[in-house]
Coordinates of C-alpha atoms in Angstrom, one line a residue:
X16 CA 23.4 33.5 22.0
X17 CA 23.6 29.9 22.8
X18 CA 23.8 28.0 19.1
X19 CA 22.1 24.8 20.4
X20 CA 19.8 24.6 23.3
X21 CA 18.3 21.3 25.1
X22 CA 14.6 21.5 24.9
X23 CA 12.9 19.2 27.6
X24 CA 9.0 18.4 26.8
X25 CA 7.1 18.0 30.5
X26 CA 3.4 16.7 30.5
X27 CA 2.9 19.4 33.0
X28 CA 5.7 19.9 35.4
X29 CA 8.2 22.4 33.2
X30 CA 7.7 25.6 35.5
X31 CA 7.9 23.0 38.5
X32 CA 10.8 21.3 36.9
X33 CA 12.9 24.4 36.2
X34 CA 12.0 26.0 39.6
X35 CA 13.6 22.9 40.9
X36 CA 16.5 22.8 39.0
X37 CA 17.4 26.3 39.3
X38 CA 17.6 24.8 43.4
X39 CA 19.6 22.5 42.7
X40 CA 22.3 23.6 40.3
X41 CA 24.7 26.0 40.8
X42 CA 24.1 29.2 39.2
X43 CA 21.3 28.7 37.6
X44 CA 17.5 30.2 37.6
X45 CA 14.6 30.6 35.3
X46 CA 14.6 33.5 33.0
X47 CA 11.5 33.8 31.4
X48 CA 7.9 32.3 31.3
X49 CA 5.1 32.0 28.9
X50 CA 1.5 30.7 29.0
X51 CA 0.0 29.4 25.5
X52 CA -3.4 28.7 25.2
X53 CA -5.9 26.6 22.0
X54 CA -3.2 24.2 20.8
X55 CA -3.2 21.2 19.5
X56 CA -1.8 19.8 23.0
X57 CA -3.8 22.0 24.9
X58 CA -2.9 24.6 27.1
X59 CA 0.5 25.4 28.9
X60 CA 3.8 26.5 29.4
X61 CA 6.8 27.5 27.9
X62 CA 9.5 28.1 30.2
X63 CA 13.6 29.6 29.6
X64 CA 16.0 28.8 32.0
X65 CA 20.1 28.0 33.1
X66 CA 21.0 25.1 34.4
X67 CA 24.6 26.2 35.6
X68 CA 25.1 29.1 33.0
X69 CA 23.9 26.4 30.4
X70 CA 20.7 27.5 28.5
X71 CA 17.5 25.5 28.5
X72 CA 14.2 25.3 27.4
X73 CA 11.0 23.7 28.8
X74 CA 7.3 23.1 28.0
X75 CA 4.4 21.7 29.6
X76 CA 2.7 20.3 26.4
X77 CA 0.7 17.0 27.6
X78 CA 2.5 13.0 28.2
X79 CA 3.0 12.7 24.8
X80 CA 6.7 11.6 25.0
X81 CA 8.7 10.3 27.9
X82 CA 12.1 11.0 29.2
X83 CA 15.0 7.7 28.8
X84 CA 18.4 7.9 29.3
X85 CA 18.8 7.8 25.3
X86 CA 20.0 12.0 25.9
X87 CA 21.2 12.5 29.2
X88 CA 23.1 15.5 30.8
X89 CA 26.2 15.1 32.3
X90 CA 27.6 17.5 34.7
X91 CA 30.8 18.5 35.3
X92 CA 32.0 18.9 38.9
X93 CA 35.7 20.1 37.9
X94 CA 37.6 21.6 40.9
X95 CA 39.1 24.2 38.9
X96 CA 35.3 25.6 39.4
X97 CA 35.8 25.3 43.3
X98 CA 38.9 27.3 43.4
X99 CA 38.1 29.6 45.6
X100 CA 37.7 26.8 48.3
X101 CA 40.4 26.2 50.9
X102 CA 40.1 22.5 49.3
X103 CA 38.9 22.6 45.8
X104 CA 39.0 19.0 45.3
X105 CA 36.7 18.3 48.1
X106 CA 34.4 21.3 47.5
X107 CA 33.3 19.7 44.0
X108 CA 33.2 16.4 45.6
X109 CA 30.9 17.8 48.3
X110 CA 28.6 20.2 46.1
X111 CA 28.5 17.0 43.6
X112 CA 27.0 14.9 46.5
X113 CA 24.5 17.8 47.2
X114 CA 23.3 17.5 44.1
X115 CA 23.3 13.7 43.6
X116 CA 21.1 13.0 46.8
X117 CA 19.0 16.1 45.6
X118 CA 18.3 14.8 41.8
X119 CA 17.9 10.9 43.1
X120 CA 15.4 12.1 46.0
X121 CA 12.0 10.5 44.4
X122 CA 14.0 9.6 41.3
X123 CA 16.1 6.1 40.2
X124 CA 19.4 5.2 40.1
X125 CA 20.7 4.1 36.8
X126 CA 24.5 3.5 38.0
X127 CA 25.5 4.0 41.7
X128 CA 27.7 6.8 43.1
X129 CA 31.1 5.5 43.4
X130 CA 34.2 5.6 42.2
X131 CA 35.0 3.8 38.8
X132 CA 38.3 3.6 36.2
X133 CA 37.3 6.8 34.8
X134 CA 36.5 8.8 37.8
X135 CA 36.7 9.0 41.6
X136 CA 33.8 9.9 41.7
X137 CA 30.3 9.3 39.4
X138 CA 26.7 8.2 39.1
X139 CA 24.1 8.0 37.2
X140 CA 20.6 8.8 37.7
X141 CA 16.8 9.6 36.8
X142 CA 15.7 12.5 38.8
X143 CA 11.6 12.8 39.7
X144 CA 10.6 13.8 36.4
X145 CA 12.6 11.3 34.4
X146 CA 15.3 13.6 33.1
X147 CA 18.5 11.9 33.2
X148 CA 22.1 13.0 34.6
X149 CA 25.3 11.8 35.0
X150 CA 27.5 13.8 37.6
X151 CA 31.4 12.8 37.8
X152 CA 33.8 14.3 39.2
X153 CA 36.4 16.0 36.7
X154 CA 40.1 15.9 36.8
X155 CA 41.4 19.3 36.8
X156 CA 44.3 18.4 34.7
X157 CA 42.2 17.8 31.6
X158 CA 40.7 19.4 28.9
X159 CA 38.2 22.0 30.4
X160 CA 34.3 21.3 29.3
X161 CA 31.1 23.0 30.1
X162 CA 29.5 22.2 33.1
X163 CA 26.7 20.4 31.4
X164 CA 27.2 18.5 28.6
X165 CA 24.5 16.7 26.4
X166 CA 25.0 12.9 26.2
X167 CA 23.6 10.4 23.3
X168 CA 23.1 7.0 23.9
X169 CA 23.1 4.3 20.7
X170 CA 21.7 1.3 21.4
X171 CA 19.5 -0.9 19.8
X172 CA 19.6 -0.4 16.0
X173 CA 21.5 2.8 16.4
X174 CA 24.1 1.4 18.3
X175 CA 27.6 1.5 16.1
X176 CA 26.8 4.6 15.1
X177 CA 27.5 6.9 17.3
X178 CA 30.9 7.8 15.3
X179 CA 28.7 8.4 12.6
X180 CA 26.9 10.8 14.4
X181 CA 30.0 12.8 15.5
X182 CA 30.5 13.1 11.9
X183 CA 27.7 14.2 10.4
X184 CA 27.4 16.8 13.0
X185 CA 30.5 18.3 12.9
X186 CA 30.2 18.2 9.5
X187 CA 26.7 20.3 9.3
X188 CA 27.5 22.9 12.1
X189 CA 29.9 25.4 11.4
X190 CA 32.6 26.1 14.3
X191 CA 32.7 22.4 15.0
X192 CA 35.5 20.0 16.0
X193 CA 35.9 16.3 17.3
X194 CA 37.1 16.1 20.4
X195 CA 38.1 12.9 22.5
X196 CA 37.0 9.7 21.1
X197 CA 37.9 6.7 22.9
X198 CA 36.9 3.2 21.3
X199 CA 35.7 -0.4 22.9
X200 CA 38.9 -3.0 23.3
X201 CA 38.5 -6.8 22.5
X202 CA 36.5 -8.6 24.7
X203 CA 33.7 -10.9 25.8
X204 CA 31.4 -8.1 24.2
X205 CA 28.6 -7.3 24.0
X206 CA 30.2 -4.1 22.8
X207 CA 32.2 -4.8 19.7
X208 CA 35.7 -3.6 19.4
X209 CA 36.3 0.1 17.6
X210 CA 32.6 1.4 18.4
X211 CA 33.1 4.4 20.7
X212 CA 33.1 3.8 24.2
X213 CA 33.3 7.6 25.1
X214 CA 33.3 10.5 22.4
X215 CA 32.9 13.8 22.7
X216 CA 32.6 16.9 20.1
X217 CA 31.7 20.5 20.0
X218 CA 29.4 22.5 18.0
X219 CA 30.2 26.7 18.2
X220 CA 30.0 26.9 21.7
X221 CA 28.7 23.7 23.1
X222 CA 30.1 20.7 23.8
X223 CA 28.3 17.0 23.0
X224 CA 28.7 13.3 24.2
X225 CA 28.0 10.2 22.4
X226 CA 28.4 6.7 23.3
X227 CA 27.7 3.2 21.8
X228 CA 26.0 0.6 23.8
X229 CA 25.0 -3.2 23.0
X230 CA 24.2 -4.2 25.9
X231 CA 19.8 -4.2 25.7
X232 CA 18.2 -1.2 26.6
X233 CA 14.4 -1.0 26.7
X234 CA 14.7 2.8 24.8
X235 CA 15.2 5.1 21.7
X236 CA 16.0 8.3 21.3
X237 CA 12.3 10.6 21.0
X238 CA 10.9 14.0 21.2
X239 CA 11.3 14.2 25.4
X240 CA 14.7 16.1 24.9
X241 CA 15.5 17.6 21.7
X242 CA 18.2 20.1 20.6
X243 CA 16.9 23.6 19.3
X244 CA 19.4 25.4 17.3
X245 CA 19.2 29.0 17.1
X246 CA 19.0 29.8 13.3
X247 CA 20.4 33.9 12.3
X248 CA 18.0 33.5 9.0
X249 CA 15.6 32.0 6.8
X250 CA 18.3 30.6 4.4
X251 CA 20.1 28.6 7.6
X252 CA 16.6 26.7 8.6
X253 CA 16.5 25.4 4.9
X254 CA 20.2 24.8 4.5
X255 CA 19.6 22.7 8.1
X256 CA 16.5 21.4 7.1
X257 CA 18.0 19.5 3.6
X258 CA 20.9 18.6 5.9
X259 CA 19.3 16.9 8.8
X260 CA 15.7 16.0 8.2
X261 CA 15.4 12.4 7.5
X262 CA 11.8 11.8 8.0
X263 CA 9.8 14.4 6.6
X264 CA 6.5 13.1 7.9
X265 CA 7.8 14.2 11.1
X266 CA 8.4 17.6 10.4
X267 CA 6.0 20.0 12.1
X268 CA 6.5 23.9 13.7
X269 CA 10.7 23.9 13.1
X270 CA 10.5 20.4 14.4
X271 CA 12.5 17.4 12.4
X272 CA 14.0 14.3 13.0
X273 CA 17.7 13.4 11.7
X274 CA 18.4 9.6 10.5
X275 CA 18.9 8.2 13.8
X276 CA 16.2 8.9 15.3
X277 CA 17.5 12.8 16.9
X278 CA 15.0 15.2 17.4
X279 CA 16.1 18.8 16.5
X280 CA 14.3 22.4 16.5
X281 CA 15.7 24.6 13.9
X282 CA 14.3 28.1 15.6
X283 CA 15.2 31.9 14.3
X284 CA 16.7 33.5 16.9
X285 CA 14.2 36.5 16.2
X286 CA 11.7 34.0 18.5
X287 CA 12.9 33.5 21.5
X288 CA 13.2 37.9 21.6
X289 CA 9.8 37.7 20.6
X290 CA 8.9 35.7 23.4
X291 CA 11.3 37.3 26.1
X292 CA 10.5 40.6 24.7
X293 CA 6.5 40.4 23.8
X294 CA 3.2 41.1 25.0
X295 CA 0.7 37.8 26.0
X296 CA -0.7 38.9 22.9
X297 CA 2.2 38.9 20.5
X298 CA 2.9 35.4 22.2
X299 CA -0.4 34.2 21.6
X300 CA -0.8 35.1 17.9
X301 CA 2.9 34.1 17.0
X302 CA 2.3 30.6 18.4
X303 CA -1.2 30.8 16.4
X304 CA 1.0 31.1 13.7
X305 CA 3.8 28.1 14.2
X306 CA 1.2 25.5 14.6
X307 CA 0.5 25.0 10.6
X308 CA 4.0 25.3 9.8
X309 CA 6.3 22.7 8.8
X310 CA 9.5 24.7 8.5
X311 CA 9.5 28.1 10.5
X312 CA 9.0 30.9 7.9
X313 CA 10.4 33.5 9.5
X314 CA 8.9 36.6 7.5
X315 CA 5.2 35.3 8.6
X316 CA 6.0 35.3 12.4
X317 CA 7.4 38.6 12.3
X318 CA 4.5 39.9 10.3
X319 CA 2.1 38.4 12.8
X320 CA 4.2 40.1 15.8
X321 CA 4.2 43.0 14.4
X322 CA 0.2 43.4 13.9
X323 CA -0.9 46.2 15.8

């Protein structure tokens, strides 16, 4: 099972959203679907999908929060993918196009495809619904990566800290390591010198971005995208809990907030089998039972499952 999976909240578009996705992406498709009814935000939905073999949740739960480029996706058009082309090289390039014109149909551009130092090939865009992504295309002879990789963005008061960030994470999650981290040079600025320009790390089986900006963005990382990790017991969820959670005010239903501004879900992995796995029913009264929670207690929702 996927450790950590990105979590995107729609106002009422994550069935839409994930249908369209699953269009777009290679090998990808929605694997499961719930309805919830009598919450706090209403009715709605609760979808599980792959965005090119990488797992993802979605809700429809009301416009509470909005999508930024603060956590956007990049994805990795690497030719070693395309191999089975007559012309790898140009396969990627091609299927990376596809995608591009289909993401920035009805969306915004954030930075134009073209060709930059780091890549022949790259842009940066908003798709219809706000979720950000930033396709480039991959030089073979690197280090491979996942297709889709999560990106954070520090600017404002976060920004210099991405570094941090790297290291507190890697530090909390087993099966972690650092990977590339390449650092701002002298200059005019804004950037200042030795904050990361490009880093990258991994944590058990997915891999992370995280990048420093000065320049002045109108944005900060909120509850639109968040990272549920997939907890194997109770004693996990409170060991992540004191290790993360920075704001307990905000904690609420495996929900907390880490100290720069990160939104994570710390989730048993018991739930999402209960929610593949159950009837309506089952679904209805376990998410009954999440909504007073602060931390998930995992004995109650499998009590409540369980109920005849």
């Amino acid at each position: 099972m996927q450790k950590v999976v990105p979590h995107l909240w729609f106002d009422k578009e994550a069935v839409e959203a994930a249908e369209f996705y699953a269009s777009v992406f290679p090998e990808s498709r929605m694997t499961g679907k719930m309805r919830f009814e009598d919450t706090p935000s209403g009715d709605g939905d609760l979808v599980l999908l792959e965005i090119w073999n990488q797992k993802f949740w979605a809700i429809s739960a009301g416009p509470l929060f909005k999508f930024n480029p603060s956590i956007s996706f990049m994805v990795n058009f690497d030719p070693l993918f395309f191999g089975s082309s007559d012309n790898p090289a140009q396969a990627a390039r091609e299927k990376l196009d596809e995608v591009w014109n289909a993401l920035a149909d009805g969306g915004s551009v954030l930075m134009p495809i073209d060709k930059y130092p780091f890549s022949e090939r790259y842009g940066w865009v908003a798709d219809k619904y706000g979720v950000s992504w930033q396709l480039i295309l991959t030089n073979p002879e690197g280090e491979p990566r996942p297709s889709i990789v999560p990106s954070f963005l520090f600017v404002g008061a976060q920004c210099g800290r991405a570094e941090e960030a790297i290291n507190l994470y890697t530090s909390v999650f087993e099966n972690s390591k650092i990977g590339n981290i390449h650092r701002y040079p002298e200059g005019p600025g804004p950037d200042k010198a030795g904050t990361v320009m490009y880093g990258d790390f991994r944590v058990d089986d997915s891999w992370f971005v995280a990048m420093d900006s000065a320049h002045e963005h109108k944005f900060e990382f909120n509850e639109a995208v968040s990272l549920l990790v997939n907890c194997e017991d109770q004693q996990e969820i409170d060991e992540l809990t004191r290790q993360l959670s920075a704001e307990p005010e905000s904690e609420q239903c495996g929900w907390i907030k880490d100290k720069f501004g990160v939104s994570w879900q710390l989730s048993p992995t018991v739930l999402e089998d209960m929610f593949v796995n159950g009837t309506q029913d089952q679904f209805s009264r376990v998410t009954k039972a999440l909504m007073p929670m602060k931390k998930i207690d995992i004995a109650t929702l499998e009590k409540v499952f369980a109920e005849a």
